[in-house]
Tab-separated table of N, CA and C in Angstrom:
chain	number	residue	atom	x	y	z
Z	30	GLY	N	239.305	105.604	117.047
Z	30	GLY	CA	238.673	105.940	117.762
Z	30	GLY	C	237.739	106.611	116.080
Z	31	VAL	N	236.759	107.741	116.727
Z	31	VAL	CA	235.896	107.753	115.243
Z	31	VAL	C	236.057	109.834	116.053
Z	32	LEU	N	236.103	110.405	114.535
Z	32	LEU	CA	236.340	111.850	114.278
Z	32	LEU	C	235.437	112.438	113.918
Z	33	LEU	N	234.362	113.230	114.938
Z	33	LEU	CA	233.294	114.144	113.927
Z	33	LEU	C	233.498	115.254	113.553
Z	34	ASN	N	233.366	115.574	112.477
Z	34	ASN	CA	233.729	117.681	112.587
Z	34	ASN	C	232.437	118.183	112.259
Z	35	ASN	N	232.175	118.920	112.671
Z	35	ASN	CA	230.595	119.675	111.756
Z	35	ASN	C	231.279	120.991	110.946
Z	36	VAL	N	230.946	120.330	109.939
Z	36	VAL	CA	231.678	121.322	108.884
Z	36	VAL	C	230.145	122.412	108.937
Z	37	LEU	N	229.024	122.299	108.893
Z	37	LEU	CA	227.669	122.803	108.336
Z	37	LEU	C	226.891	122.830	109.370
Z	38	PHE	N	226.593	123.714	110.380
Z	38	PHE	CA	225.113	123.637	111.043
Z	38	PHE	C	224.438	124.402	111.104
Z	39	GLN	N	222.951	124.727	110.418
Z	39	GLN	CA	222.296	125.267	110.126
Z	39	GLN	C	221.079	124.722	110.295
Z	40	CYS	N	220.692	124.604	111.778
Z	40	CYS	CA	219.890	123.982	111.961
Z	40	CYS	C	219.033	124.507	113.614
Z	41	ASP	N	217.660	124.112	114.060
Z	41	ASP	CA	217.470	124.914	114.967
Z	41	ASP	C	218.221	123.653	116.143
Z	42	LYS	N	218.840	124.850	116.864
Z	42	LYS	CA	219.469	123.976	118.719
Z	42	LYS	C	218.934	122.948	118.897
Z	43	ARG	N	217.184	122.665	118.433
Z	43	ARG	CA	216.918	121.853	119.670
Z	43	ARG	C	216.711	120.244	118.573
Z	44	ALA	N	217.516	120.396	117.622
Z	44	ALA	CA	217.280	119.883	116.158
Z	44	ALA	C	218.987	119.275	116.198
Z	45	GLY	N	219.445	117.601	115.447
Z	45	GLY	CA	220.234	118.085	114.779
Z	45	GLY	C	221.506	117.082	115.825
Z	46	SER	N	221.404	117.413	117.616
Z	46	SER	CA	222.160	116.740	118.144
Z	46	SER	C	222.718	115.522	117.510
Z	47	THR	N	223.609	114.592	117.602
Z	47	THR	CA	224.015	113.429	117.522
Z	47	THR	C	224.142	113.151	119.597
Z	48	LEU	N	223.848	111.302	119.376
Z	48	LEU	CA	223.189	110.624	119.969
Z	48	LEU	C	224.134	109.563	120.874
Z	49	LEU	N	224.964	109.209	121.941
Z	49	LEU	CA	225.891	108.895	121.643
Z	49	LEU	C	225.071	107.243	123.069
Z	50	ILE	N	225.192	105.991	122.232
Z	50	ILE	CA	224.882	104.609	123.458
Z	50	ILE	C	226.494	104.084	123.332
Z	51	ASP	N	226.860	103.895	124.818
Z	51	ASP	CA	227.991	103.476	125.284
Z	51	ASP	C	227.039	101.594	125.622
Z	52	MET	N	227.373	101.013	124.644
Z	52	MET	CA	227.277	99.743	124.461
Z	52	MET	C	227.363	98.768	125.227
Z	53	ARG	N	228.432	99.366	126.736
Z	53	ARG	CA	229.179	98.607	127.571
Z	53	ARG	C	228.583	98.196	128.577
Z	54	LYS	N	227.671	99.786	128.753
Z	54	LYS	CA	226.101	99.834	129.690
Z	54	LYS	C	224.958	98.713	129.439
Z	55	VAL	N	224.929	99.159	128.049
Z	55	VAL	CA	223.743	98.605	127.617
Z	55	VAL	C	224.101	97.118	128.231
Z	56	TYR	N	225.209	95.863	127.757
Z	56	TYR	CA	225.707	94.899	127.863
Z	56	TYR	C	225.325	94.577	129.671
Z	57	ASN	N	225.657	95.700	129.902
Z	57	ASN	CA	225.222	95.200	131.537
Z	57	ASN	C	223.424	95.717	132.189
Z	58	LEU	N	223.216	95.702	131.158
Z	58	LEU	CA	221.663	95.729	131.695
Z	58	LEU	C	220.823	94.987	130.852
Z	59	LEU	N	221.521	93.703	130.677
Z	59	LEU	CA	220.758	92.381	129.922
Z	59	LEU	C	221.008	91.216	131.523
Z	60	LYS	N	219.684	90.971	131.437
Z	60	LYS	CA	219.350	89.686	132.108
Z	60	LYS	C	221.055	89.180	132.210
Z	61	PRO	N	221.835	87.896	133.055
Z	61	PRO	CA	222.971	86.999	133.640
Z	61	PRO	C	222.740	86.001	132.545
Z	62	GLU	N	221.430	86.058	132.407
Z	62	GLU	CA	221.487	84.559	131.211
Z	62	GLU	C	221.807	84.864	130.109
Z	63	TRP	N	220.938	85.986	129.294
Z	63	TRP	CA	221.382	86.537	128.139
Z	63	TRP	C	222.720	87.311	127.897
Z	64	GLN	N	223.600	87.943	128.955
Z	64	GLN	CA	225.037	87.804	128.698
Z	64	GLN	C	225.675	86.758	128.332
Z	65	LYS	N	225.266	85.479	129.173
Z	65	LYS	CA	226.098	83.984	129.121
Z	65	LYS	C	225.611	84.120	127.839
Z	66	PHE	N	224.601	84.097	127.151
Z	66	PHE	CA	224.031	83.601	125.940
Z	66	PHE	C	224.943	84.627	124.773
Z	67	VAL	N	224.962	85.994	124.706
Z	67	VAL	CA	225.440	86.283	123.750
Z	67	VAL	C	226.813	86.776	123.315
Z	68	ASP	N	227.578	86.203	125.136
Z	68	ASP	CA	229.298	86.065	124.967
Z	68	ASP	C	229.221	84.985	123.969
Z	69	GLN	N	228.896	83.748	123.192
Z	69	GLN	CA	228.940	82.832	122.805
Z	69	GLN	C	229.078	83.084	121.408
Z	70	ILE	N	227.466	84.272	120.787
Z	70	ILE	CA	227.274	83.949	120.079
Z	70	ILE	C	228.395	85.252	118.909
Z	71	GLU	N	228.402	85.086	117.584
Z	71	GLU	CA	229.178	85.071	116.217
Z	71	GLU	C	228.436	85.564	115.727
Z	72	TRP	N	228.921	85.801	114.346
Z	72	TRP	CA	227.990	86.842	113.141
Z	72	TRP	C	228.514	86.874	112.115
Z	73	LEU	N	228.446	86.999	111.450
Z	73	LEU	CA	228.575	86.821	109.753
Z	73	LEU	C	227.820	88.311	108.528
Z	74	ASP	N	228.430	89.002	108.490
Z	74	ASP	CA	227.422	90.104	107.393
Z	74	ASP	C	227.836	89.328	105.545
Z	75	GLN	N	227.264	88.483	105.285
Z	75	GLN	CA	227.756	87.132	104.007
Z	75	GLN	C	227.568	88.435	103.006
Z	76	GLU	N	227.370	90.568	103.174
Z	76	GLU	CA	227.486	90.935	101.788
Z	76	GLU	C	228.974	91.194	102.225
Z	77	THR	N	229.132	91.723	103.265
Z	77	THR	CA	230.727	92.518	103.552
Z	77	THR	C	231.696	91.463	104.370
Z	78	LYS	N	231.152	89.984	104.177
Z	78	LYS	CA	232.340	88.638	105.083
Z	78	LYS	C	233.116	89.396	106.099
Z	79	ILE	N	232.503	90.383	106.650
Z	79	ILE	CA	232.679	89.798	107.961
Z	79	ILE	C	231.906	89.969	109.247
Z	80	PHE	N	233.110	88.913	109.810
Z	80	PHE	CA	232.753	87.603	110.776
Z	80	PHE	C	233.720	87.997	112.453
Z	81	ARG	N	232.537	88.526	112.717
Z	81	ARG	CA	232.646	89.343	114.395
Z	81	ARG	C	232.086	88.207	115.852
Z	82	LYS	N	232.848	88.420	117.085
Z	82	LYS	CA	232.252	87.952	118.168
Z	82	LYS	C	230.691	89.608	118.456
Z	83	MET	N	230.058	89.132	118.791
Z	83	MET	CA	228.576	89.909	119.530
Z	83	MET	C	228.662	90.366	120.603
Z	84	VAL	N	230.235	89.628	121.159
Z	84	VAL	CA	230.653	90.874	123.045
Z	84	VAL	C	232.141	90.441	122.384
Z	85	GLU	N	232.673	91.889	122.447
Z	85	GLU	CA	233.912	92.086	122.695
Z	85	GLU	C	234.453	92.513	123.317
Z	86	LEU	N	235.991	92.454	124.044
Z	86	LEU	CA	236.003	93.334	125.271
Z	86	LEU	C	237.502	94.460	124.675
Z	87	HIS	N	236.897	95.727	125.186
Z	87	HIS	CA	237.562	96.914	125.307
Z	87	HIS	C	238.905	96.749	124.971
Z	88	ARG	N	239.458	97.193	123.890
Z	88	ARG	CA	241.287	97.397	124.465
Z	88	ARG	C	241.795	97.994	125.263
Z	89	ASN	N	241.397	98.379	126.232
Z	89	ASN	CA	241.885	99.855	127.101
Z	89	ASN	C	241.817	99.506	129.092
Z	90	THR	N	240.111	98.555	128.682
Z	90	THR	CA	239.554	98.453	129.595
Z	90	THR	C	239.035	97.428	130.407
Z	91	ASN	N	238.585	96.248	129.199
Z	91	ASN	CA	238.428	94.522	128.661
Z	91	ASN	C	236.978	94.862	129.333
Z	92	GLN	N	236.359	95.755	129.334
Z	92	GLN	CA	234.942	96.059	129.835
Z	92	GLN	C	234.572	94.960	128.387
Z	93	LYS	N	233.280	94.054	129.031
Z	93	LYS	CA	232.944	94.114	127.813
Z	93	LYS	C	232.066	95.119	127.213
Z	94	ILE	N	231.651	94.335	125.864
Z	94	ILE	CA	230.903	95.412	124.773
Z	94	ILE	C	229.980	94.823	123.780
Z	95	LEU	N	229.149	94.893	124.050
Z	95	LEU	CA	228.025	94.007	122.959
Z	95	LEU	C	227.720	95.345	121.194
Z	96	ILE	N	228.315	94.394	120.234
Z	96	ILE	CA	228.384	94.819	119.453
Z	96	ILE	C	226.738	94.809	118.526
Z	97	PHE	N	226.088	95.695	118.300
Z	97	PHE	CA	225.424	95.972	117.803
Z	97	PHE	C	225.071	97.054	116.355
Z	98	SER	N	224.469	96.030	115.914
Z	98	SER	CA	223.397	96.875	114.737
Z	98	SER	C	221.900	97.231	114.586
Z	99	THR	N	221.385	97.824	114.304
Z	99	THR	CA	219.963	97.659	114.096
Z	99	THR	C	219.513	97.095	112.844
Z	100	GLU	N	221.011	97.017	112.347
Z	100	GLU	CA	220.375	95.863	111.098
Z	100	GLU	C	220.359	94.419	111.586
Z	101	PHE	N	220.713	94.331	112.272
Z	101	PHE	CA	220.735	92.557	112.831
Z	101	PHE	C	219.395	92.037	112.677
Z	102	CYS	N	218.188	93.398	113.348
Z	102	CYS	CA	216.841	93.218	113.287
Z	102	CYS	C	216.543	92.347	112.224
Z	103	SER	N	216.912	92.347	110.578
Z	103	SER	CA	216.153	91.879	109.947
Z	103	SER	C	216.519	90.482	110.235
Z	104	PHE	N	217.455	89.844	110.947
Z	104	PHE	CA	217.464	88.846	111.866
Z	104	PHE	C	215.437	88.105	111.848
Z	105	LEU	N	215.420	89.260	112.805
Z	105	LEU	CA	213.999	88.849	113.160
Z	105	LEU	C	212.738	88.595	111.793
Z	106	TYR	N	213.457	88.486	110.498
Z	106	TYR	CA	212.382	88.481	110.141
Z	106	TYR	C	212.858	87.777	108.409
Z	107	GLU	N	213.797	86.733	109.061
Z	107	GLU	CA	214.646	85.787	108.628
Z	107	GLU	C	215.601	86.590	106.974
Z	108	ASN	N	215.719	87.727	107.250
Z	108	ASN	CA	216.820	88.524	106.889
Z	108	ASN	C	218.360	87.848	106.004
Z	109	PRO	N	218.608	87.162	105.030
Z	109	PRO	CA	219.861	86.028	105.118
Z	109	PRO	C	221.413	86.971	104.830
Z	110	ARG	N	221.062	88.303	105.372
Z	110	ARG	CA	222.519	88.955	105.362
Z	110	ARG	C	223.206	88.443	106.475
Z	111	TYR	N	222.261	88.507	107.815
Z	111	TYR	CA	223.353	87.802	108.364
Z	111	TYR	C	223.216	86.718	109.439
Z	112	LYS	N	224.189	85.919	109.466
Z	112	LYS	CA	223.571	84.500	109.736
Z	112	LYS	C	224.530	84.809	111.367
Z	113	PHE	N	224.126	83.489	112.593
Z	113	PHE	CA	224.755	83.714	113.785
Z	113	PHE	C	224.490	82.541	114.404
Z	114	PHE	N	225.988	82.159	114.907
Z	114	PHE	CA	226.521	80.994	115.587
Z	114	PHE	C	227.158	80.615	116.877
Z	115	ILE	N	227.040	79.771	117.180
Z	115	ILE	CA	227.771	79.201	118.444
Z	115	ILE	C	228.595	78.346	118.163
Z	116	ASN	N	229.405	78.203	118.619
Z	116	ASN	CA	231.088	77.285	118.283
Z	116	ASN	C	230.694	76.829	117.315
Z	117	GLY	N	230.496	78.130	116.538
Z	117	GLY	CA	230.939	77.525	114.662
Z	117	GLY	C	229.623	77.247	114.002
Z	118	LYS	N	228.751	76.713	114.633
Z	118	LYS	CA	227.688	75.987	114.548
Z	118	LYS	C	226.503	77.144	114.666
Z	119	GLU	N	225.681	77.170	112.732
Z	119	GLU	CA	224.304	77.838	112.961
Z	119	GLU	C	223.359	77.815	113.875
Z	120	LEU	N	222.112	79.058	114.697
Z	120	LEU	CA	221.752	78.349	115.212
Z	120	LEU	C	220.531	77.952	115.182
Z	121	ARG	N	220.192	77.353	116.100
Z	121	ARG	CA	218.899	75.578	116.030
Z	121	ARG	C	217.823	76.875	116.359
Z	122	SER	N	216.950	76.422	116.283
Z	122	SER	CA	215.097	76.473	116.552
Z	122	SER	C	215.579	77.961	118.087
Z	123	LYS	N	215.336	77.166	118.911
Z	123	LYS	CA	215.415	77.475	120.527
Z	123	LYS	C	216.517	78.184	120.183
Z	124	GLN	N	217.605	78.094	119.942
Z	124	GLN	CA	218.608	79.616	119.992
Z	124	GLN	C	217.960	80.519	119.724
Z	125	LYS	N	217.696	80.727	117.924
Z	125	LYS	CA	216.928	81.645	117.320
Z	125	LYS	C	215.800	82.708	117.680
Z	126	THR	N	215.175	82.179	118.737
Z	126	THR	CA	213.888	82.404	119.737
Z	126	THR	C	214.799	83.238	120.534
Z	127	ILE	N	215.667	82.724	121.303
Z	127	ILE	CA	216.094	83.689	122.766
Z	127	ILE	C	216.958	84.374	122.019
Z	128	LEU	N	217.764	84.941	121.076
Z	128	LEU	CA	218.128	85.701	120.629
Z	128	LEU	C	217.037	86.361	120.146
Z	129	SER	N	216.066	86.442	118.624
Z	129	SER	CA	214.974	87.216	119.265
Z	129	SER	C	214.928	88.146	119.640
Z	130	GLU	N	214.661	87.212	120.918
Z	130	GLU	CA	213.956	87.943	122.071
Z	130	GLU	C	215.360	89.227	122.929
Z	131	ILE	N	216.442	88.887	123.001
Z	131	ILE	CA	217.679	89.914	123.308
Z	131	ILE	C	217.787	90.896	121.888
Z	132	LEU	N	217.293	90.794	120.944
Z	132	LEU	CA	217.977	91.995	119.875
Z	132	LEU	C	216.177	92.714	120.710
Z	133	VAL	N	215.301	92.533	120.879
Z	133	VAL	CA	214.378	92.803	120.859
Z	133	VAL	C	214.718	94.369	122.691
Z	134	GLU	N	215.139	93.388	123.213
Z	134	GLU	CA	215.111	94.024	124.639
Z	134	GLU	C	216.072	95.135	123.846
Z	135	ILE	N	217.346	94.868	123.549
Z	135	ILE	CA	218.363	95.743	123.295
Z	135	ILE	C	217.340	97.212	122.294
Z	136	LEU	N	216.716	96.340	121.885
Z	136	LEU	CA	216.175	98.187	121.144
Z	136	LEU	C	215.478	98.506	121.714
Z	137	ASP	N	214.804	97.955	122.919
Z	137	ASP	CA	214.208	98.718	123.836
Z	137	ASP	C	215.488	99.247	124.513
Z	138	ILE	N	216.010	98.676	125.467
Z	138	ILE	CA	217.103	99.247	125.635
Z	138	ILE	C	217.688	101.054	125.854
Z	139	ILE	N	218.308	100.642	123.767
Z	139	ILE	CA	218.270	101.872	123.205
Z	139	ILE	C	216.904	102.948	123.198
Z	140	HIS	N	215.595	102.438	122.871
Z	140	HIS	CA	215.021	103.818	122.383
Z	140	HIS	C	214.425	104.089	123.561
Z	141	ILE	N	214.961	103.591	125.119
Z	141	ILE	CA	214.145	104.405	126.188
Z	141	ILE	C	214.739	105.573	126.094
Z	142	CYS	N	215.367	105.599	125.630
Z	142	CYS	CA	216.425	107.144	125.763
Z	142	CYS	C	217.309	106.739	127.322
Z	143	ASN	N	217.834	105.741	127.981
Z	143	ASN	CA	217.555	105.812	129.130
Z	143	ASN	C	219.396	106.734	129.370
Z	144	LEU	N	219.378	107.834	130.205
Z	144	LEU	CA	220.153	109.023	130.399
Z	144	LEU	C	221.763	108.253	131.054
Z	145	ASN	N	221.336	107.015	131.630
Z	145	ASN	CA	222.389	106.099	132.042
Z	145	ASN	C	223.849	106.317	130.970
Z	146	ILE	N	222.880	105.889	129.892
Z	146	ILE	CA	223.641	104.850	128.759
Z	146	ILE	C	223.950	105.846	127.729
Z	147	LEU	N	223.446	107.026	127.780
Z	147	LEU	CA	223.081	108.172	126.407
Z	147	LEU	C	224.194	109.324	126.566
Z	148	GLU	N	224.507	109.789	125.469
Z	148	GLU	CA	225.256	111.250	125.649
Z	148	GLU	C	224.114	111.795	125.156
Z	149	GLU	N	224.017	112.987	124.651
Z	149	GLU	CA	223.691	113.942	123.986
Z	149	GLU	C	224.320	115.068	123.857
Z	150	TRP	N	225.684	115.063	122.142
Z	150	TRP	CA	225.903	116.273	121.629
Z	150	TRP	C	225.288	117.404	120.654
Z	151	LYS	N	225.662	118.637	121.232
Z	151	LYS	CA	224.524	119.466	120.881
Z	151	LYS	C	225.840	120.350	120.186
Z	152	TRP	N	225.390	120.619	118.697
Z	152	TRP	CA	226.784	121.002	117.962
Z	152	TRP	C	226.517	122.531	117.535
Z	153	ASN	N	227.936	123.263	117.764
Z	153	ASN	CA	228.005	124.648	117.145
Z	153	ASN	C	228.692	124.399	115.786
Z	154	GLU	N	228.829	125.104	115.087
Z	154	GLU	CA	229.494	124.639	114.099
Z	154	GLU	C	231.094	125.168	114.031
Z	155	LYS	N	231.561	124.041	113.670
Z	155	LYS	CA	233.084	124.101	113.371
Z	155	LYS	C	233.441	122.942	114.644
Z	156	ASP	N	232.009	122.508	115.395
Z	156	ASP	CA	232.922	121.648	116.844
Z	156	ASP	C	233.789	120.410	115.932
Z	157	LEU	N	234.207	119.930	116.451
Z	157	LEU	CA	235.118	118.714	116.651
Z	157	LEU	C	234.988	117.650	117.805
Z	158	LEU	N	234.482	116.575	117.818
Z	158	LEU	CA	233.511	115.459	118.861
Z	158	LEU	C	234.981	114.411	118.512
Z	159	ILE	N	234.971	113.725	119.439
Z	159	ILE	CA	236.509	112.367	119.566
Z	159	ILE	C	235.711	111.378	120.463
Z	160	VAL	N	235.347	110.315	119.609
Z	160	VAL	CA	234.488	109.465	120.244
Z	160	VAL	C	234.834	108.405	119.667
Z	161	ASP	N	235.037	107.197	121.564
Z	161	ASP	CA	235.817	106.121	121.008
Z	161	ASP	C	234.420	105.235	120.889
Z	162	GLY	N	234.605	105.072	119.196
Z	162	GLY	CA	233.969	104.212	118.497
Z	162	GLY	C	233.559	102.746	118.338
Z	163	SER	N	235.185	102.035	119.414
Z	163	SER	CA	234.549	100.936	119.654
Z	163	SER	C	233.277	100.801	120.537
Z	164	CYS	N	233.109	101.586	121.774
Z	164	CYS	CA	232.018	100.992	122.254
Z	164	CYS	C	230.452	101.802	122.160
Z	165	MET	N	230.891	103.266	121.492
Z	165	MET	CA	229.675	103.684	121.544
Z	165	MET	C	229.246	103.691	119.978
Z	166	LEU	N	227.808	103.523	120.359
Z	166	LEU	CA	226.595	103.527	119.116
Z	166	LEU	C	226.264	105.296	118.683
Z	167	GLN	N	226.486	104.950	117.612
Z	167	GLN	CA	226.196	106.828	117.672
Z	167	GLN	C	224.022	106.778	116.120
Z	168	ALA	N	224.087	107.301	116.957
Z	168	ALA	CA	222.585	107.765	116.136
Z	168	ALA	C	222.137	109.560	116.562
Z	169	THR	N	221.562	110.102	115.055
Z	169	THR	CA	221.063	111.362	115.082
Z	169	THR	C	219.549	111.794	115.643
Z	170	LYS	N	219.561	112.570	116.015
Z	170	LYS	CA	218.050	112.998	116.404
Z	170	LYS	C	218.232	113.990	115.808
Z	171	GLY	N	216.693	113.857	114.984
Z	171	GLY	CA	215.770	114.345	113.800
Z	171	GLY	C	215.619	116.176	114.201
Z	172	GLY	N	214.575	116.296	112.918
Z	172	GLY	CA	214.192	117.962	113.390
Z	172	GLY	C	214.512	118.383	112.462
Z	173	PHE	N	215.406	118.283	111.015
Z	173	PHE	CA	216.191	119.234	110.445
Z	173	PHE	C	216.171	118.477	108.967
Z	174	LYS	N	216.760	119.945	108.603
Z	174	LYS	CA	216.371	119.668	107.011
Z	174	LYS	C	217.231	118.935	106.618
Z	175	TYR	N	217.537	118.396	105.483
Z	175	TYR	CA	218.806	117.561	104.852
Z	175	TYR	C	219.575	118.953	104.181
Z	176	GLY	N	220.945	118.464	104.760
Z	176	GLY	CA	221.959	119.351	104.129
Z	176	GLY	C	222.047	120.916	104.848
Z	177	SER	N	221.026	120.926	105.628
Z	177	SER	CA	221.360	121.997	107.018
Z	177	SER	C	222.061	121.391	107.514
Z	178	ARG	N	222.910	120.325	107.752
Z	178	ARG	CA	223.712	119.789	108.831
Z	178	ARG	C	224.608	119.142	108.599
Z	179	VAL	N	225.743	119.311	108.172
Z	179	VAL	CA	227.310	118.793	107.201
Z	179	VAL	C	228.485	118.215	108.237
Z	180	ILE	N	228.241	117.317	108.791
Z	180	ILE	CA	229.504	116.601	109.985
Z	180	ILE	C	230.158	115.487	109.031
Z	181	HIS	N	231.577	115.777	108.519
Z	181	HIS	CA	232.558	115.001	108.327
Z	181	HIS	C	233.368	114.409	109.347
Z	182	LYS	N	233.362	112.335	109.116
Z	182	LYS	CA	233.148	111.454	109.608
Z	182	LYS	C	234.848	110.961	109.288
Z	183	GLN	N	235.963	110.817	110.197
Z	183	GLN	CA	236.882	109.906	109.944
Z	183	GLN	C	236.442	109.538	111.120
Z	184	VAL	N	236.846	107.251	110.894
Z	184	VAL	CA	237.200	106.643	111.526
Z	184	VAL	C	239.080	106.495	111.688
Z	185	CYS	N	239.598	106.145	112.812
Z	185	CYS	CA	240.769	105.886	112.753
Z	185	CYS	C	241.040	104.363	113.400
Z	186	VAL	N	241.850	103.830	112.262
Z	186	VAL	CA	241.760	101.934	112.648
Z	186	VAL	C	243.488	102.254	112.952
Z	187	THR	N	243.418	101.452	114.012
Z	187	THR	CA	245.300	100.918	114.368
Z	187	THR	C	245.147	99.332	114.394
Z	188	THR	N	246.135	98.942	114.245
Z	188	THR	CA	245.985	97.283	113.998
Z	188	THR	C	247.072	96.786	115.598
Z	189	ILE	N	246.581	95.944	116.282
Z	189	ILE	CA	247.088	95.452	118.026
Z	189	ILE	C	248.126	94.340	117.341
Z	190	PRO	N	249.510	94.262	117.549
Z	190	PRO	CA	250.204	93.105	117.347
Z	190	PRO	C	249.447	91.889	118.021
C-alpha cells in the first residue's frame, strides 16, 4: 500500500487534489484482443534493471492489473530505456506497432478522466490517505504553486513467501 500524508496545504481547494486511476478498470476497457496481447508482454527498465509483466494479478482479488507508466510512451519514440518482450524475445516490428497502438489507447482512457475509473481526493491539511498502490495510478491536479502543497509518501512493501 501507499500512505499519503498531507502536512501542508495552502492551495485553493479547487486545485492540488490527487487523482487515483484504477488500472484494473483500465485493463478491462481494452479490447479483448489487446488484453490477450498485453497479457503476454514483459518489460525491462534498463536503468533500474526492473523486469516485470505488463499485467499482474492483484494479490487479494486475483483481478488483472495493467502495470503502466507514462514513461512507457518513450517506447513510441525508440527511447532505449524500456524494452518489451513476449516469451523472452524482444518485440518484432508488427508487435511494436500493436503495442504502440495499445499505449496510445491507454493514454486516451486515462486522459479522458472517465469517472468510472477515477477517484479524486480533495485534500485538507493533515489528511492521511491509504491507497492500494498495486493497482492505482496516481496523478496530481494542477493549479497550485510549488511548495503550497507538501505531501509525504510512504510505500509499504511486503514479501509474500
